[in-house]
XYZ file of C-alpha atoms in Angstrom:
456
model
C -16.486 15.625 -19.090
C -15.163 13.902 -22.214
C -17.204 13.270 -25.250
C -16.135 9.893 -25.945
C -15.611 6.657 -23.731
C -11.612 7.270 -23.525
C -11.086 6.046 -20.442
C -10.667 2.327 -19.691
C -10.455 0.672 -16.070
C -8.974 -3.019 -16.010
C -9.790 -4.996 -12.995
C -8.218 -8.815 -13.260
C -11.226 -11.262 -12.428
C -10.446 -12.580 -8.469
C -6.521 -11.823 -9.533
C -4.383 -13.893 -6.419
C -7.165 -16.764 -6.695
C -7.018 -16.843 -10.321
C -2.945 -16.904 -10.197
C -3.478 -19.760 -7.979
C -5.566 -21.654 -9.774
C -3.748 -20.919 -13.450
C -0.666 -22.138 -11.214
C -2.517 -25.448 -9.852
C -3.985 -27.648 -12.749
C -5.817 -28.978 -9.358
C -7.538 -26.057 -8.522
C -8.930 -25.083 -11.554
C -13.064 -24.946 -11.145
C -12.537 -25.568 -7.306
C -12.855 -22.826 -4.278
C -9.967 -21.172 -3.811
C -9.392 -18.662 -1.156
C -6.064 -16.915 -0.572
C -4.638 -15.173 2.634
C -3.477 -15.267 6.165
C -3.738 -18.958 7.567
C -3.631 -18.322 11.388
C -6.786 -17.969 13.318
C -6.063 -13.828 13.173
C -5.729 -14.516 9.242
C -7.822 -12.454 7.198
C -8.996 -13.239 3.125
C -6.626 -11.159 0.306
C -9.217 -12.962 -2.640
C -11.248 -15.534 -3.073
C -12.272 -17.426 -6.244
C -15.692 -17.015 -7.964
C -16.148 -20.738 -6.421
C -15.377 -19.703 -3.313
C -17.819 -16.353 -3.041
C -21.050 -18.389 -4.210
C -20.035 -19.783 -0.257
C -20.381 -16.235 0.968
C -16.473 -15.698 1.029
C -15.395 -12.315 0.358
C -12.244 -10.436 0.745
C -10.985 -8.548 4.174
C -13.507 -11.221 6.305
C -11.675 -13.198 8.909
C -9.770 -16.359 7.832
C -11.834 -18.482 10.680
C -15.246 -17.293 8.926
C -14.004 -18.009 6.125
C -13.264 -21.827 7.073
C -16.601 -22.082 8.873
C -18.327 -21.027 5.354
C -16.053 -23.377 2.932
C -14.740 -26.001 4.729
C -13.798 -27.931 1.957
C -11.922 -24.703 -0.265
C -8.285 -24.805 -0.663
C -6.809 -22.232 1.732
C -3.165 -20.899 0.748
C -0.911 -18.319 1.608
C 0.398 -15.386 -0.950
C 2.713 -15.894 -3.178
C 3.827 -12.179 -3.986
C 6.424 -12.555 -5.914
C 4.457 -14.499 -8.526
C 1.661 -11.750 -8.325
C 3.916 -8.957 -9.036
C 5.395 -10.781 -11.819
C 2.019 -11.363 -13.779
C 1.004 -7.774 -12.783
C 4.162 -6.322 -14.657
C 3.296 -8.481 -17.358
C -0.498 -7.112 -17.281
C 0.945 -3.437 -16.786
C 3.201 -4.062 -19.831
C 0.203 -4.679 -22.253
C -1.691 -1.475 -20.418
C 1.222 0.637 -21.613
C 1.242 -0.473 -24.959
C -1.639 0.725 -25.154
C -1.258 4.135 -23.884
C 1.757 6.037 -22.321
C -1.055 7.331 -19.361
C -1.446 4.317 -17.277
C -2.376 4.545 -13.839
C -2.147 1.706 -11.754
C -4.050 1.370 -8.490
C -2.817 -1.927 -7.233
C -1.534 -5.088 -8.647
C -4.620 -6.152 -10.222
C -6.359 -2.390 -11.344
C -5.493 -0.271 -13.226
C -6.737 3.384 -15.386
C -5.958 3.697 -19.011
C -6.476 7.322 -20.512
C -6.644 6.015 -24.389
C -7.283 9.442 -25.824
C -3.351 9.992 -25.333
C -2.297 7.762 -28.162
C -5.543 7.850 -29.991
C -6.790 4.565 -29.668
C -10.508 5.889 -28.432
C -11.858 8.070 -31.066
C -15.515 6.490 -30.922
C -17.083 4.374 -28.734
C -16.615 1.238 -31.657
C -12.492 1.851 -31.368
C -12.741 2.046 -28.165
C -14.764 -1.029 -27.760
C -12.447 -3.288 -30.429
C -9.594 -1.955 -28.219
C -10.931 -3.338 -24.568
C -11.697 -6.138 -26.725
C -7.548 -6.696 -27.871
C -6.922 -6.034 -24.687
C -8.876 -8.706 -22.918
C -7.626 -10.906 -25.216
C -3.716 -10.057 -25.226
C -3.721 -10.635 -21.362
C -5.468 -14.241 -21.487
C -3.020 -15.139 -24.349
C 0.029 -13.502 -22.041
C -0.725 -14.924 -18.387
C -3.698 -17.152 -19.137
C -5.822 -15.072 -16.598
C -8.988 -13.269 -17.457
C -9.983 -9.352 -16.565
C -12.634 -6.947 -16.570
C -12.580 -4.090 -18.807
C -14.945 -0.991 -18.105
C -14.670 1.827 -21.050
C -16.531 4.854 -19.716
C -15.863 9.229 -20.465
C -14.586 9.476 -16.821
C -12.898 7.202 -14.444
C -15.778 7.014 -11.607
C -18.386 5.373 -14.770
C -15.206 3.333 -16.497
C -14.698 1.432 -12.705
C -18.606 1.582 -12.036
C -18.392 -0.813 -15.745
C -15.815 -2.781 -15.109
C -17.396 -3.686 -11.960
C -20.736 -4.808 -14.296
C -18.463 -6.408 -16.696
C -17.298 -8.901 -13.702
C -16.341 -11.566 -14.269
C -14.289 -11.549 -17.265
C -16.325 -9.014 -19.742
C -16.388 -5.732 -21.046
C -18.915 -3.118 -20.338
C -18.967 0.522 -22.183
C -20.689 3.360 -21.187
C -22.161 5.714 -24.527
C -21.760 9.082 -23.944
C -25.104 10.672 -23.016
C -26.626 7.123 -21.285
C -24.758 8.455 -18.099
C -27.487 9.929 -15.820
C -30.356 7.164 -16.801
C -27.216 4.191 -15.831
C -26.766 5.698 -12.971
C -30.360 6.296 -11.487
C -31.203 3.358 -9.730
C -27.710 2.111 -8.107
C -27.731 2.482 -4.711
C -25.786 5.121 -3.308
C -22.659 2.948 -2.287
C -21.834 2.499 -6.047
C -20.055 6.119 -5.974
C -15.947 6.125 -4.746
C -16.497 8.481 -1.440
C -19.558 6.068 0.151
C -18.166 3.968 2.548
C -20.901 2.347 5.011
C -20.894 5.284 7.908
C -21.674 8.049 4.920
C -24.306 5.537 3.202
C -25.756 4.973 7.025
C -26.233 8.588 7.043
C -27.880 8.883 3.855
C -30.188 6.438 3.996
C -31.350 7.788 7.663
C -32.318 10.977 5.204
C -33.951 8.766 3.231
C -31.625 8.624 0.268
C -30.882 5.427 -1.102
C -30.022 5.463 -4.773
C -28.156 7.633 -6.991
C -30.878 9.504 -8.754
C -32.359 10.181 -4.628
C -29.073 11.403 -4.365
C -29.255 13.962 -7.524
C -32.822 14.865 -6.868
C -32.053 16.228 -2.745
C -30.044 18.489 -4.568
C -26.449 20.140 -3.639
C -27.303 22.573 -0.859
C -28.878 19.318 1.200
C -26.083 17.467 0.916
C -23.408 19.876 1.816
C -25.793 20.249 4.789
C -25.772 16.329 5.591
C -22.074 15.632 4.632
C -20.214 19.137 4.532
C -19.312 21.169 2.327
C -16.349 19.168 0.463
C -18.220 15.867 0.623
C -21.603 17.072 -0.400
C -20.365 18.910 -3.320
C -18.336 16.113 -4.514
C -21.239 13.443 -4.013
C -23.469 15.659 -6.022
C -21.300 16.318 -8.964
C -20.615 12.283 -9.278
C -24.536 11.950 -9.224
C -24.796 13.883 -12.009
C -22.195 11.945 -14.249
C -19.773 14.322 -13.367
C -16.038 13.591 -12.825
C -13.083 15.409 -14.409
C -10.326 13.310 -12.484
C -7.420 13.018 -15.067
C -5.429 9.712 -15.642
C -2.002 9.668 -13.657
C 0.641 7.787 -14.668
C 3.056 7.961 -12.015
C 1.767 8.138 -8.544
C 4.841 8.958 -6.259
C 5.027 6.556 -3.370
C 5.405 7.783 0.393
C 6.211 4.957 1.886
C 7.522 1.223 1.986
C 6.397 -0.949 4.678
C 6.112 -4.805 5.834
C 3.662 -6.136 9.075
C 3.104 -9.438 10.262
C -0.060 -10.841 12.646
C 1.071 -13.118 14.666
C -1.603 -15.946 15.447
C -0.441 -16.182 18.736
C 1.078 -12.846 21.489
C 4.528 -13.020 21.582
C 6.186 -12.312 24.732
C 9.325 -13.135 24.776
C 11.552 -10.009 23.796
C 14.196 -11.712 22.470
C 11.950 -13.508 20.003
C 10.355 -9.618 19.037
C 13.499 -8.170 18.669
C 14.539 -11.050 16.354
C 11.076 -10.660 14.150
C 11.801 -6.564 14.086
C 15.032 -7.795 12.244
C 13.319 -9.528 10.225
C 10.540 -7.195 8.871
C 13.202 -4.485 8.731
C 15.036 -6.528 6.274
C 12.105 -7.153 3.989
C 11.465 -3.583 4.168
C 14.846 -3.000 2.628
C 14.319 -5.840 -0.238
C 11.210 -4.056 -0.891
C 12.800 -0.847 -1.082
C 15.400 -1.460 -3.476
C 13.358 -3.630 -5.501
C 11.689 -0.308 -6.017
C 15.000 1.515 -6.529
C 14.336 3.534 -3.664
C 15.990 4.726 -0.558
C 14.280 6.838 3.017
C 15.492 8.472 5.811
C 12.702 7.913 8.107
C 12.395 4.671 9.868
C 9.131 3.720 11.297
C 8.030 0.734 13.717
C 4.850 -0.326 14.447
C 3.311 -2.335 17.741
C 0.250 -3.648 18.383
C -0.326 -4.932 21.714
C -2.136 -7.610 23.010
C -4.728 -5.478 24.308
C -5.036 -4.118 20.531
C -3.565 -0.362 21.295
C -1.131 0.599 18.218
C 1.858 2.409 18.828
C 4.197 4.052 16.628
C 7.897 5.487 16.807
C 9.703 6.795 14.115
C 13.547 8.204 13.890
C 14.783 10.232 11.256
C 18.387 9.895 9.703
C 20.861 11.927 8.235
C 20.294 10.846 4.592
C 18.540 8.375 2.556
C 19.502 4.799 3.016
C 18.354 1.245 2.034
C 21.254 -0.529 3.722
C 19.636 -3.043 6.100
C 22.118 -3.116 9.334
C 21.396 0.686 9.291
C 17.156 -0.099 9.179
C 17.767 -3.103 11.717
C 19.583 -1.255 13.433
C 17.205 1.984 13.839
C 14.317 -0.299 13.671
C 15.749 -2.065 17.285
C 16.639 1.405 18.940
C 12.636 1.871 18.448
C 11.759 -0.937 19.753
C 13.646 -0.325 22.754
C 11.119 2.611 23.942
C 7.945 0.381 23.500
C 6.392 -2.031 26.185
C 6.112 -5.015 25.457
C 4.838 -6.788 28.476
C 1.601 -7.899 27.484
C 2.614 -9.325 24.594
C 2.208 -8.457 20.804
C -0.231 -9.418 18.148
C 1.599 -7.292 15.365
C 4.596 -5.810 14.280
C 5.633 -3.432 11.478
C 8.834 -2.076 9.677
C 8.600 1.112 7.572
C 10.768 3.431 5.735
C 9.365 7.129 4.710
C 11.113 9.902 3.231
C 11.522 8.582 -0.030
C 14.857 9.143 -2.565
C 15.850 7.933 -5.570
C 19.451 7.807 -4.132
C 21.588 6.604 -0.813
C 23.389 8.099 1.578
C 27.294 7.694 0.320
C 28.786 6.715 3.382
C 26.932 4.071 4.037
C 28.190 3.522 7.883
C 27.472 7.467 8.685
C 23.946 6.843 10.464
C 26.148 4.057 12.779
C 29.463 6.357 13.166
C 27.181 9.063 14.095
C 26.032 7.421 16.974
C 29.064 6.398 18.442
C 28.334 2.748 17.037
C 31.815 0.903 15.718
C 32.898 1.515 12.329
C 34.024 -1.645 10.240
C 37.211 -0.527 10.828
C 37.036 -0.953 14.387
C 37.664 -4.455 15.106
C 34.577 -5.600 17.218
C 34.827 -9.041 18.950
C 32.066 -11.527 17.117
C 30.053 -12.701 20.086
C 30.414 -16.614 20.777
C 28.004 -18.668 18.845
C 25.500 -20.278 21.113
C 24.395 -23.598 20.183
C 20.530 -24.505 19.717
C 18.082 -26.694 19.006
C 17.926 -27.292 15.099
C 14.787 -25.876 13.573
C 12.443 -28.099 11.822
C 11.335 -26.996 8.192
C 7.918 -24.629 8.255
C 6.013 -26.044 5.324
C 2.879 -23.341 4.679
C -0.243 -24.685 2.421
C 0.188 -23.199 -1.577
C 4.301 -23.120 -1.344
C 6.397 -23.711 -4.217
C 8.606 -26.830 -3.897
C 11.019 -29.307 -5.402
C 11.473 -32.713 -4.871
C 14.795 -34.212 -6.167
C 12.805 -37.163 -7.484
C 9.273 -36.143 -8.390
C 9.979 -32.754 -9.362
C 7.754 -29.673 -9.023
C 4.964 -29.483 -6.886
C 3.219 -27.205 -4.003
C 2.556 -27.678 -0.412
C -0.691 -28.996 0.689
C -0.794 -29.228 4.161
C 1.652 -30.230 7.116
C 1.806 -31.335 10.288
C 2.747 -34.064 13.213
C 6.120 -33.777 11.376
C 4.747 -35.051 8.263
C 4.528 -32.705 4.559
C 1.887 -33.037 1.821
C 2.754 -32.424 -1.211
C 0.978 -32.374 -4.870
C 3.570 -32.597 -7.945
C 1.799 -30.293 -10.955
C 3.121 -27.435 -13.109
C 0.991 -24.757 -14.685
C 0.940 -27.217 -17.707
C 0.597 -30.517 -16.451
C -2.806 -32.299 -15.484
C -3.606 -32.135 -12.121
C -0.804 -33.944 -10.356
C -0.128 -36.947 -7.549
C 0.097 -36.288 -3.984
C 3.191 -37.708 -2.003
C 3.974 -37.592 1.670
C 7.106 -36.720 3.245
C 8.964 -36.227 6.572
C 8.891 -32.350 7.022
C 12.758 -33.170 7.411
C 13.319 -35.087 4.053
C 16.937 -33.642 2.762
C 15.309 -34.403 -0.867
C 12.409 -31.585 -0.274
C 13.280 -27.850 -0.588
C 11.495 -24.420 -1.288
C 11.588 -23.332 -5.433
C 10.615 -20.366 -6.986
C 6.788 -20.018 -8.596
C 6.916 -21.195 -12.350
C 5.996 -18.981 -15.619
C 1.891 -19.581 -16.042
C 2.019 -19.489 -19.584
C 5.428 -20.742 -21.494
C 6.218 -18.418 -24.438
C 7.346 -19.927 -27.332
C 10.642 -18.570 -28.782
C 10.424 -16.658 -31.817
C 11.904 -18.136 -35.120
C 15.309 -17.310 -36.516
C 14.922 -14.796 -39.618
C 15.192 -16.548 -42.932
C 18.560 -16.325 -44.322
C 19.342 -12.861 -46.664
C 19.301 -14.716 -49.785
C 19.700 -11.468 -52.496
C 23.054 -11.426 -50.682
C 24.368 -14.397 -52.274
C 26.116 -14.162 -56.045
């Protein structure tokens, strides 16, 4: 293991809650809990104001509700997440070219590959910087764990919570680790701790002290050996900076079955083209398309068909993605569906209409008939609680609740006071969807002062 606390975990401080409230001058101080809104809805993140209710991520939405009535309950905003992620990641890498980021809001930083770790007080100044950097870039606050190995960096960060910084000296690893309970270490999920603490072994230093040979015969061999090296402070994991991804995929719960196969075949379209906006967003192409059902009676099936070459052209996924769907029951009703692409490229196939010609499917060249338009019922506006919207009158504002036709709306920006609410007709020609706004507004930098040695 390394001599010197070089490597640095970042974990952003309840990051989709924290986006939310940087976004809603409303918000700020209040409980905030972000996720699914249907009754099947589950919680992505809830603010610190939210988990002193007992909130916590992954528990059902309806729990949720029943523990903080009074939070604000929105849906993801993504796009706005990924945007202040890039933003964090951008700071990360300036700090190292070995960044490894596990999700949105984590990330690993080896800092002995550009030298800015050579003791544990330069390493401390630079979690310190860094902290700092990202609340004067996004306005949002993260946790910064500086440890000799990953496992003890993210074991820090997760003392440092919320927005702190915990390091690690070398040679204080055993004694820090003693008396956590076994569940600190990444490999202890709750069957393996069951099992351990059926053996009696609770903590970490329990977990040391029953010695190698016992736990390869409680856990096997890989798992046992692996456990006991991480109780002694041992973990030689390197920092990767580019993690190759396997897959792209997009799901949707519904909150109620859907029967009706014309209105799952239209949903399958759907998913398959967010799948493809996801997949060249990521400059990326597959060859494998992938469905996903889960039935009312909770049994998951999966199909998958396997082109000729990579593609992200979306009749070509719709189009596969259908064909899939046509060998799956769907009597009973679903409760989710899924669109995937594996088989990953950094290129498409060339003829783009191959995987259709192939099939004996019409080539744009072959005039095909457009079938008659059949007219229907116009669609009323779907207004979800934490949306983006503009008003041609009032401006900016976000989505606070709808329903018996009727919108609520509160006009704020990320630098306004908290803002009025209004109410509208969900129909109101003057009320559309906007994109999120910047959290923090950079100022632009000053024009150089004139060259004045140039002048006679």
């Amino acid at each position: 293991m390394r001599n010197a606390p070089t490597i640095l975990h970042l974990d952003m401080d309840a990051f989709y809650a924290s986006v939310e409230q940087a976004s809603k001058p409303s918000l700020r101080g209040k409980a905030v809990v972000v996720g699914g809104l249907g009754p099947r809805g589950v919680v992505a993140t809830a603010s610190y104001e939210a988990r002193a209710f007992g909130v916590h991520s992954a528990m059902p939405m309806a729990q949720a509700r029943r523990l903080a009535p009074n939070a604000a309950y929105l849906v993801p905003r993504f796009s706005l997440y990924r945007a202040v992620s890039e933003q964090v990641m951008t700071l990360l890498r300036e700090l190292s070219p070995l960044v490894e980021p596990l999700s949105l809001d984590e990330a690993f930083v080896d800092l002995a590959a550009s030298g800015a770790a050579e003791d544990a007080e330069s390493a401390r100044r630079t979690g310190l910087r860094l902290r700092a950097d990202i609340r004067t870039v996004t306005g949002l606050t993260g946790s910064v764990g500086l440890a000799a190995s990953k496992m003890l960096a993210k074991i820090a960060s997760e003392q440092a919570k919320p927005d702190g910084l915990v390091l690690i000296e070398p040679g204080t690893e055993r004694a820090l680790l003693a008396p956590l309970p076994v569940r600190t270490l990444p490999g202890v999920g709750p069957a393996t701790g069951d099992h351990l603490r059926r053996a009696g072994i609770t903590t970490v230093e329990e977990l040391a002290e029953a010695g190698e040979d016992e736990l390869v015969r409680l856990l096997g061999k890989a798992h046992g050996q692996a456990l006991y090296a991480m109780a002694l402070a041992r973990d030689e994991r390197p920092v990767v900076a580019e993690r190759e991804a396997k897959s792209v995929s997009v799901e949707d719960t519904y909150d109620v079955d859907i029967h009706d196969r014309l209105r799952i075949g239209l949903e399958v379209r759907r998913l398959a083209d967010r799948c493809v906006r996801r997949l060249r967003e990521a400059g990326l192409s597959g060859r494998t398309i992938v469905l996903k059902v889960r039935r009312y009676d909770f049994s998951t099936l999966t199909r998958s068909e396997t082109l000729r070459g990579p593609t992200d052209d979306p009749a070509v996924v719709r189009e596969a993605a259908e064909r899939l769907l046509e060998s799956v029951d769907t009597t009973g009703g679903v409760r989710l569906l899924g669109v995937g692409v594996s088989g990953l490229a950094d290129y498409t196939q060339e003829d783009l209409f191959a995987q259709a010609s192939s099939r004996g499917e019409p080539a744009p060249e072959e005039a095909v008939a457009e079938p008659v338009a059949v007219p229907r019922e116009p669609v009323l506006p779907h207004w979800r609680a934490g949306q983006d919207v503009r008003h041609a009158e009032h401006g900016h504002g976000w989505v606070q609740g709808s329903g018996v036709g009727r919108v609520t709306v509160r006009f704020e920006t990320p630098q306004s006071p908290p803002g009025r609410i209004r109410t509208f007709l969900v129909t109101d020609p003057a009320l559309e969807p906007a994109d999120p706004l910047p959290l923090v507004i950079t100022a632009p930098e000053p024009p150089p002062a004139p060259d004045l040695s140039a002048r006679p």
